[in-house]
Coordinates of C-alpha atoms and ligand atoms in Angstrom, one line a residue:
M1 CA 0.0 0.0 0.0
L2 CA 1.2 3.5 -0.9
K3 CA 1.2 6.2 1.7
T4 CA 0.8 9.9 1.6
T5 CA -0.6 12.6 3.9
T6 CA -3.3 13.9 1.6
V7 CA -5.0 12.5 -1.5
V8 CA -6.6 15.1 -3.8
V9 CA -9.1 13.5 -6.2
G10 CA -9.3 15.3 -9.5
A11 CA -6.8 17.4 -11.5
G12 CA -9.1 20.2 -12.7
H13 CA -8.3 23.7 -11.6
C14 CA -9.7 23.1 -8.1
G15 CA -7.5 20.0 -7.4
L16 CA -4.5 21.9 -8.7
A17 CA -5.3 25.0 -6.6
M18 CA -5.5 22.7 -3.6
S19 CA -2.3 21.0 -4.5
R20 CA -0.5 24.4 -4.8
C21 CA -1.8 25.4 -1.3
L22 CA -0.8 22.1 0.2
A23 CA 2.7 22.4 -1.3
E24 CA 3.0 25.8 0.2
K25 CA 2.4 24.4 3.6
S26 CA 4.8 21.5 2.9
I27 CA 2.0 18.9 3.1
D28 CA 2.9 15.8 1.3
H29 CA 0.2 14.8 -1.2
V30 CA -0.8 13.3 -4.6
V31 CA -3.4 14.4 -7.1
L32 CA -5.2 11.4 -8.6
E33 CA -6.9 12.0 -12.0
R34 CA -8.9 9.5 -14.0
G35 CA -8.0 11.2 -17.3
E36 CA -5.4 13.9 -18.1
V37 CA -5.1 17.2 -16.3
A38 CA -8.1 19.4 -17.2
N39 CA -10.0 16.4 -18.3
S40 CA -13.4 18.0 -18.2
W41 CA -12.3 20.9 -20.5
R42 CA -10.8 18.4 -22.9
T43 CA -13.7 15.9 -23.1
Q44 CA -16.9 17.5 -21.9
R45 CA -17.3 20.9 -23.7
W46 CA -18.8 21.8 -27.1
D47 CA -16.6 23.1 -29.9
S48 CA -17.5 26.8 -29.8
L49 CA -17.6 27.2 -26.0
R50 CA -15.7 30.1 -24.5
L51 CA -15.5 31.0 -20.9
L52 CA -18.1 33.4 -19.8
T53 CA -15.6 34.9 -17.3
P54 CA -13.2 37.4 -18.7
N55 CA -9.5 36.4 -18.9
W56 CA -8.4 38.6 -16.0
M57 CA -10.7 36.4 -13.8
T58 CA -8.6 33.4 -14.7
R59 CA -6.7 33.7 -11.4
L60 CA -5.4 30.7 -9.4
P61 CA -3.1 30.5 -6.4
G62 CA 0.2 32.0 -7.5
Y63 CA -1.1 32.6 -11.0
A64 CA -2.6 35.6 -12.8
Y65 CA -3.5 36.0 -16.5
R66 CA -0.5 37.2 -18.4
G67 CA -1.8 37.4 -22.0
N68 CA -2.5 40.6 -23.9
D69 CA -6.3 40.3 -23.9
P70 CA -7.4 40.6 -20.3
D71 CA -11.0 41.4 -21.3
G72 CA -11.3 38.5 -23.8
Y73 CA -12.8 35.0 -23.1
L74 CA -10.7 31.8 -23.4
S75 CA -12.0 28.9 -25.6
A76 CA -12.4 25.5 -24.0
S77 CA -9.1 24.3 -25.5
E78 CA -7.2 27.4 -24.4
T79 CA -8.7 26.8 -20.9
A80 CA -7.4 23.2 -20.9
Q81 CA -4.0 24.5 -22.0
L82 CA -3.9 27.1 -19.2
I83 CA -4.8 24.5 -16.6
T84 CA -2.2 22.1 -18.0
D85 CA 0.5 24.9 -17.9
Y86 CA -0.5 25.7 -14.3
A87 CA 0.0 22.0 -13.4
K88 CA 3.4 22.0 -14.9
E89 CA 4.4 25.4 -13.4
T90 CA 3.4 24.3 -9.9
A91 CA 4.9 20.9 -10.4
A92 CA 1.7 19.3 -9.1
P93 CA 2.2 15.6 -8.2
V94 CA -0.5 14.4 -10.6
R95 CA -1.0 10.7 -11.3
A96 CA -3.0 10.7 -14.5
N97 CA -5.2 7.9 -15.7
T98 CA -5.9 6.8 -12.2
T99 CA -9.5 6.5 -11.2
V100 CA -10.5 6.6 -7.6
M101 CA -12.9 3.7 -7.1
S102 CA -13.6 4.2 -3.4
V103 CA -12.6 6.1 -0.3
R104 CA -13.4 4.7 3.1
P105 CA -12.4 5.7 6.7
V106 CA -9.8 3.5 8.3
E107 CA -7.5 3.9 11.3
R108 CA -5.7 7.3 11.2
G109 CA -7.2 8.4 7.9
Y110 CA -8.6 6.9 4.7
L111 CA -8.1 4.0 2.4
V112 CA -8.2 5.2 -1.2
Q113 CA -8.7 2.4 -3.7
T114 CA -7.9 3.3 -7.3
D115 CA -7.9 1.2 -10.5
Q116 CA -4.1 1.2 -10.2
D117 CA -3.2 0.9 -6.6
R118 CA -4.2 1.6 -2.9
W119 CA -3.3 4.5 -0.9
H120 CA -3.4 5.3 2.8
A121 CA -3.9 9.1 3.5
R122 CA -4.6 11.0 6.6
A123 CA -6.8 13.4 4.7
V124 CA -8.7 13.4 1.4
V125 CA -9.9 16.3 -0.7
S126 CA -12.5 15.7 -3.3
A127 CA -12.0 18.0 -6.3
S128 CA -13.8 15.8 -8.7
G129 CA -16.1 18.5 -10.0
A130 CA -19.6 19.9 -9.4
S131 CA -20.5 19.4 -13.0
A132 CA -19.6 15.7 -13.5
V133 CA -22.9 14.2 -14.7
P134 CA -25.9 15.7 -16.4
R135 CA -29.2 16.1 -14.5
V136 CA -31.7 14.8 -17.0
P137 CA -35.4 14.8 -16.0
A138 CA -37.2 11.5 -15.8
L139 CA -39.2 12.7 -18.9
Q140 CA -36.4 11.4 -21.0
H141 CA -38.0 8.0 -20.8
V142 CA -41.2 9.1 -22.5
V143 CA -39.6 10.9 -25.5
P144 CA -41.1 9.4 -28.7
A145 CA -38.9 6.8 -30.4
G146 CA -36.8 8.3 -33.2
I147 CA -36.0 11.5 -31.5
T148 CA -32.3 11.9 -30.7
T149 CA -31.6 13.1 -27.1
L150 CA -28.4 14.4 -25.7
T151 CA -26.9 16.7 -23.1
P152 CA -24.5 19.6 -23.5
M153 CA -21.7 17.3 -22.4
E154 CA -22.3 15.2 -25.5
Y155 CA -23.1 18.0 -27.9
R156 CA -20.2 19.3 -30.0
N157 CA -21.7 21.3 -32.9
P158 CA -24.8 21.6 -35.1
G159 CA -23.3 19.4 -37.8
G160 CA -23.3 16.4 -35.3
L161 CA -27.1 16.5 -35.0
P162 CA -29.7 15.0 -37.3
D163 CA -31.3 17.5 -39.7
G164 CA -34.4 19.2 -38.4
G165 CA -35.7 21.1 -35.4
V166 CA -34.1 21.0 -31.9
L167 CA -36.0 21.5 -28.7
V168 CA -33.5 22.9 -26.2
V169 CA -34.7 22.3 -22.6
G170 CA -33.2 24.8 -20.1
A171 CA -32.2 28.4 -20.5
S172 CA -29.1 28.9 -18.4
A173 CA -25.7 29.5 -19.9
S174 CA -25.4 26.2 -21.8
G175 CA -29.0 26.2 -23.0
I176 CA -29.0 29.8 -24.4
Q177 CA -25.6 29.4 -26.0
I178 CA -26.5 26.2 -27.7
A179 CA -30.0 27.4 -28.7
E180 CA -28.4 30.5 -30.4
E181 CA -25.8 28.3 -32.3
L182 CA -28.5 25.9 -33.5
H183 CA -30.7 28.8 -34.6
H184 CA -27.8 30.3 -36.6
S185 CA -27.3 26.8 -38.3
G186 CA -30.8 27.3 -39.8
R187 CA -32.9 25.0 -37.6
P188 CA -36.2 25.7 -35.9
V189 CA -35.3 26.0 -32.2
P190 CA -37.9 26.1 -29.4
L191 CA -36.3 26.9 -26.0
A192 CA -38.0 25.7 -22.9
V193 CA -37.4 28.2 -20.1
G194 CA -37.6 27.6 -16.4
E195 CA -35.9 29.5 -13.6
H196 CA -33.0 31.5 -14.9
V197 CA -30.5 34.2 -14.0
R198 CA -30.6 37.1 -16.4
M199 CA -27.4 39.1 -16.9
P200 CA -26.3 41.8 -19.3
R201 CA -22.8 41.3 -20.6
T202 CA -21.8 44.8 -19.8
Y203 CA -23.2 47.5 -17.6
R204 CA -22.2 51.1 -17.4
G205 CA -19.3 50.4 -19.8
K206 CA -17.8 47.5 -17.9
D207 CA -18.2 43.7 -17.9
I208 CA -20.9 42.7 -15.5
L209 CA -18.5 40.3 -13.8
W210 CA -16.1 43.3 -13.2
W211 CA -18.9 44.9 -11.3
M212 CA -19.8 41.8 -9.3
D213 CA -16.2 41.3 -8.4
A214 CA -15.5 44.9 -7.5
A215 CA -18.7 45.3 -5.5
G216 CA -18.0 42.1 -3.5
V217 CA -21.0 40.2 -4.8
L218 CA -18.9 37.2 -5.9
D219 CA -17.1 37.2 -2.5
E220 CA -20.4 36.9 -0.5
R221 CA -19.7 34.1 2.0
Y222 CA -21.8 30.9 2.5
N223 CA -22.4 31.6 6.2
E224 CA -23.6 35.2 5.6
I225 CA -26.4 34.7 3.1
P226 CA -30.1 34.2 4.1
D227 CA -31.0 31.1 2.1
L228 CA -27.9 29.0 1.4
P229 CA -29.7 25.8 0.1
R230 CA -31.4 28.0 -2.5
A231 CA -28.3 29.9 -3.4
R232 CA -26.5 26.5 -3.9
R233 CA -29.3 25.5 -6.4
L234 CA -29.2 28.6 -8.5
P235 CA -28.7 28.0 -12.2
S236 CA -25.7 29.5 -14.1
M237 CA -25.8 33.1 -15.3
Q238 CA -27.2 33.7 -18.8
L239 CA -23.9 34.9 -20.2
V240 CA -21.7 34.2 -23.2
G241 CA -18.1 35.3 -23.9
T242 CA -17.7 36.8 -27.4
P243 CA -15.3 39.3 -28.8
E244 CA -18.0 41.9 -29.2
R245 CA -19.1 41.4 -25.6
K246 CA -22.7 40.8 -26.6
T247 CA -25.6 40.2 -24.3
L248 CA -27.4 36.9 -24.9
D249 CA -30.7 36.8 -23.0
L250 CA -34.3 35.8 -23.8
N251 CA -35.0 39.1 -25.5
S252 CA -32.1 38.8 -27.9
L253 CA -32.9 35.1 -28.6
R254 CA -36.5 36.0 -29.3
R255 CA -35.5 38.8 -31.7
L256 CA -33.3 36.3 -33.5
G257 CA -36.3 33.9 -34.0
V258 CA -35.8 31.4 -31.2
R259 CA -39.2 30.3 -29.9
L260 CA -39.6 30.7 -26.2
V261 CA -41.8 28.3 -24.3
G262 CA -42.3 27.6 -20.6
R263 CA -40.6 24.9 -18.6
L264 CA -41.0 21.4 -20.1
A265 CA -43.6 19.9 -17.6
G266 CA -44.5 16.7 -19.3
I267 CA -44.7 14.6 -22.4
R268 CA -48.0 12.8 -22.9
D269 CA -48.8 10.6 -25.8
G270 CA -45.9 12.1 -27.7
V271 CA -47.0 15.7 -27.0
A272 CA -44.6 18.0 -25.1
Q273 CA -46.4 20.1 -22.5
F274 CA -45.0 23.4 -21.3
S275 CA -45.7 25.2 -18.1
G276 CA -47.6 28.4 -18.3
S277 CA -45.0 30.0 -16.0
L278 CA -42.9 31.6 -18.7
A279 CA -44.1 35.2 -17.9
N280 CA -43.6 34.6 -14.1
V281 CA -40.1 33.2 -14.2
S282 CA -39.1 35.9 -16.6
S283 CA -40.5 38.7 -14.4
L284 CA -38.7 37.1 -11.4
A285 CA -35.4 37.1 -13.4
D286 CA -36.0 40.8 -14.4
L287 CA -36.6 41.7 -10.8
K288 CA -33.5 40.0 -9.5
L289 CA -31.4 41.6 -12.2
G290 CA -32.8 45.0 -11.1
R291 CA -31.8 44.2 -7.5
L292 CA -28.3 43.3 -8.6
L293 CA -28.0 46.6 -10.6
D294 CA -29.2 48.5 -7.5
T295 CA -26.4 46.9 -5.5
I296 CA -23.9 47.8 -8.1
D297 CA -25.1 51.4 -8.4
T298 CA -25.0 51.9 -4.7
W299 CA -21.5 50.6 -4.5
A300 CA -20.4 52.7 -7.5
A301 CA -21.8 55.8 -5.9
K302 CA -19.8 55.1 -2.7
A303 CA -16.6 54.2 -4.7
R304 CA -16.8 57.5 -6.7
L305 CA -15.5 56.0 -9.9
D306 CA -14.7 58.4 -12.7
G307 CA -15.9 58.3 -16.3
L308 CA -18.7 55.8 -15.8
E309 CA -21.8 55.6 -18.0
P310 CA -25.0 56.6 -16.1
P311 CA -27.1 53.9 -14.5
Q312 CA -29.4 52.0 -16.8
R313 CA -32.3 49.6 -16.5
F314 CA -33.0 47.0 -19.2
A315 CA -36.3 46.4 -20.9
P316 CA -38.4 43.7 -19.3
T317 CA -38.2 40.3 -20.9
E318 CA -40.8 40.0 -23.6
V319 CA -42.6 36.7 -23.7
P320 CA -44.8 35.5 -26.4
T321 CA -48.5 35.9 -25.6
P322 CA -50.2 33.6 -25.5
A323 CA -47.2 31.3 -24.8
R324 CA -47.3 28.0 -26.6
L325 CA -48.2 25.3 -24.2
T326 CA -47.8 22.1 -26.4
L327 CA -45.6 20.8 -29.1
D328 CA -46.4 17.6 -30.9
L329 CA -43.2 15.6 -31.0
R330 CA -44.8 13.0 -33.3
T331 CA -44.8 15.3 -36.4
R332 CA -41.0 15.0 -36.8
E333 CA -40.7 18.8 -36.8
I334 CA -38.4 18.2 -33.7
Q335 CA -35.7 15.6 -34.4
T336 CA -33.5 16.3 -31.4
I337 CA -33.9 17.3 -27.7
I338 CA -31.0 18.7 -25.8
W339 CA -31.3 18.5 -22.1
A340 CA -29.5 21.6 -20.9
T341 CA -31.1 21.0 -17.5
G342 CA -28.0 21.2 -15.3
L343 CA -25.2 19.1 -14.0
R344 CA -24.4 17.5 -10.7
P345 CA -21.4 16.0 -8.9
D346 CA -20.7 12.3 -8.9
L347 CA -19.4 11.4 -5.4
S348 CA -20.6 7.8 -5.6
W349 CA -17.0 6.6 -4.9
L350 CA -17.1 8.1 -1.4
D351 CA -17.8 5.2 0.9
V352 CA -18.3 7.5 4.0
P353 CA -21.6 8.2 5.8
I354 CA -21.8 11.9 5.0
F355 CA -24.8 11.9 2.5
D356 CA -28.2 13.3 3.3
R357 CA -31.5 11.6 2.3
K358 CA -31.3 13.2 -1.2
G359 CA -27.8 11.8 -1.7
R360 CA -26.0 15.1 -1.3
V361 CA -22.9 15.4 0.7
E362 CA -23.5 17.4 3.9
H363 CA -20.7 19.9 4.5
D364 CA -19.9 23.1 6.2
G365 CA -18.0 25.2 3.7
G366 CA -16.3 22.1 2.3
V367 CA -15.5 20.6 5.7
T368 CA -17.4 17.3 6.1
A369 CA -18.5 15.6 9.3
S370 CA -15.8 12.9 8.6
P371 CA -12.6 14.4 10.1
G372 CA -10.0 15.0 7.4
L373 CA -12.4 14.7 4.4
Y374 CA -13.0 17.8 2.4
L375 CA -14.8 19.0 -0.8
I376 CA -13.8 21.9 -3.1
G377 CA -15.5 23.3 -6.2
M378 CA -19.1 22.8 -5.2
P379 CA -21.7 25.5 -5.7
F380 CA -21.4 28.3 -3.1
L381 CA -19.0 26.1 -1.2
R382 CA -17.5 29.1 0.8
R383 CA -18.3 32.0 -1.5
R384 CA -20.7 32.9 -4.4
K385 CA -17.7 32.4 -6.8
S386 CA -16.7 28.9 -5.5
T387 CA -17.5 27.1 -8.8
L388 CA -15.7 29.7 -10.9
I389 CA -12.0 29.4 -11.6
D390 CA -11.5 32.6 -9.7
G391 CA -13.1 31.1 -6.6
A392 CA -10.6 28.3 -6.1
A393 CA -7.8 30.3 -4.6
A394 CA -9.5 31.6 -1.5
D395 CA -11.4 28.4 -0.9
A396 CA -8.3 26.2 -1.3
A397 CA -6.3 28.5 1.1
E398 CA -9.0 28.3 3.8
L399 CA -9.5 24.5 3.4
T400 CA -5.7 24.0 3.6
S401 CA -5.6 25.9 6.9
H402 CA -8.4 23.6 8.3
L403 CA -6.7 20.5 7.0
L404 CA -3.4 21.6 8.6
R405 CA -5.1 22.1 11.9
H406 CA -6.6 18.6 11.5
L407 CA -3.2 17.0 10.9
D408 CA -1.7 18.9 13.8
A409 CA -4.5 17.6 16.1
T410 CA -4.4 14.0 15.1
Ligands
FAD1 C1 -20.2 24.3 -19.7 C2 -19.4 24.9 -18.6 C3 -18.9 26.2 -18.7 C4 -18.2 26.8 -17.7 N1 -17.7 28.0 -17.8 C5 -17.0 28.6 -16.9 C6 -16.4 29.9 -17.0 O1 -16.7 30.6 -18.0 N2 -15.7 30.4 -16.0 C7 -15.5 29.8 -14.9 O2 -14.8 30.3 -14.0 N3 -16.1 28.6 -14.6 C8 -16.8 28.0 -15.6 N4 -17.4 26.8 -15.4 C9 -17.4 26.2 -14.1 C10 -16.1 25.5 -13.6 O3 -15.0 26.3 -13.7 C11 -15.8 24.3 -14.4 O4 -16.9 23.3 -14.2 C12 -14.6 23.6 -13.9 O5 -14.3 22.5 -14.8 C13 -14.7 23.0 -12.5 O6 -13.4 22.7 -12.0 P1 -13.2 21.6 -11.0 O7 -11.7 21.5 -10.8 O8 -14.0 21.8 -9.8 O9 -13.8 20.3 -11.7 P2 -13.4 19.6 -13.1 O10 -12.7 20.5 -14.0 O11 -14.6 18.9 -13.5 O12 -12.3 18.6 -12.6 C14 -12.6 17.4 -11.8 C15 -11.6 16.4 -12.2 O13 -11.8 15.2 -11.4 C16 -11.6 14.1 -12.2 N5 -12.3 13.0 -11.5 C17 -13.6 12.9 -11.3 N6 -13.9 11.8 -10.6 C18 -12.7 11.1 -10.4 C19 -12.4 9.9 -9.8 N7 -13.3 9.1 -9.2 N8 -11.0 9.6 -9.8 C20 -10.1 10.4 -10.3 N9 -10.4 11.6 -11.0 C21 -11.7 11.9 -11.0 C22 -12.2 14.5 -13.6 O14 -11.7 13.7 -14.6 C23 -11.7 15.9 -13.7 O15 -10.5 16.1 -14.3 C24 -18.0 26.1 -16.4 C25 -18.6 24.8 -16.3 C26 -19.3 24.2 -17.3 C27 -19.8 22.9 -17.1

């Protein structure tokens, strides 16, 4: 059996950020990775995807963006390269092509069983990703035969789909970006819209994420917000990274010709049924955007920034009236359904009693009830930005301090 002080599971940016912080404290560790470094960026992203965070936000412990386009947005392959370079630069002790099959508590730590070997470690950090597997509704089982279904993890480009219309289910970042791309490829695209987070790309002349960063919104802490479970369930922001910094929201999609419908509520006898809540969920998203802009304006007034454009409010989301409530999937108008309905972690390899009744790991800012077992990279783990690349540095530093105290005490 191999021995180390800490096993980190996963060599995405979170595992590598953790590795860098552990190395800084001279904590012996390995990073076990089932594929190559940045596996998810290499294997699970569609061709045209760009980060929705600007380049200057690609900050990791000991690393800041050095290119000549701080306001641009990296492609998925550039992101994979950046993470790979970071692993090299930090000399992270990554063991690639090593899948962790199980982790279970044993005397003085954990037994980590991989498909290659066994490790004993006093502490384990799961950095295996919050977006490991698609959340697909049970409705997938009643989709009429002959319709192709896939998730954004499997989607690559419009050319890979059968000819014909595509129903995109879900209007968060992935859903709106894929719906736009498919529409531009000449296909009819209905977009089923549930709860969503509306964002303009720029506000008062600056990237909206610049504002959220500067005003401290992204730094809001998990133990200081009123409804943490809800905040952890929030879908991704409706944003896209393009050279012209365009806003992609329901209004712009509608103007292009994408057909907005409500949340997909059922499929009965081959007919898709949409909820009548489209106007309500859109008003709610407009309201929340207004509140965010209020926060930003209040902060800007206090910060007395020079040369800013004046405050602005965006037109309410226009929804079709009456909204379409059904779509007959038997007519073959729709040949493909894309489930852009979210992603979830896969922690099934954790053989430790820390799961709640819904199968979610219970944790306090990444610290589980099993001493020496930590999580990083989960939604709102310690801050609003915990799942963003920019969120890893602060979370990894705090978890490392906790882990160090655990090692000292045991
Ligand atoms: C479509 C999409 C777009 C995104 N865009 C942005 C963006 O613009 N800006 C931003 O900041 N963030 C973005 N994110 C969020 C986030 O930065 C990424 O999801 C990021 O990949 C998460 O990093 P991570 O290190 O937590 O997990 P991952 O990158 O998923 O890394 C986890 C690693 O663990 C490995 N692993 C999993 N299970 C095991 C196991 N049992 N044994 C060994 N290895 C294992 C995986 O192979 C993987 O390499 C996006 C996410 C998605 C899904």
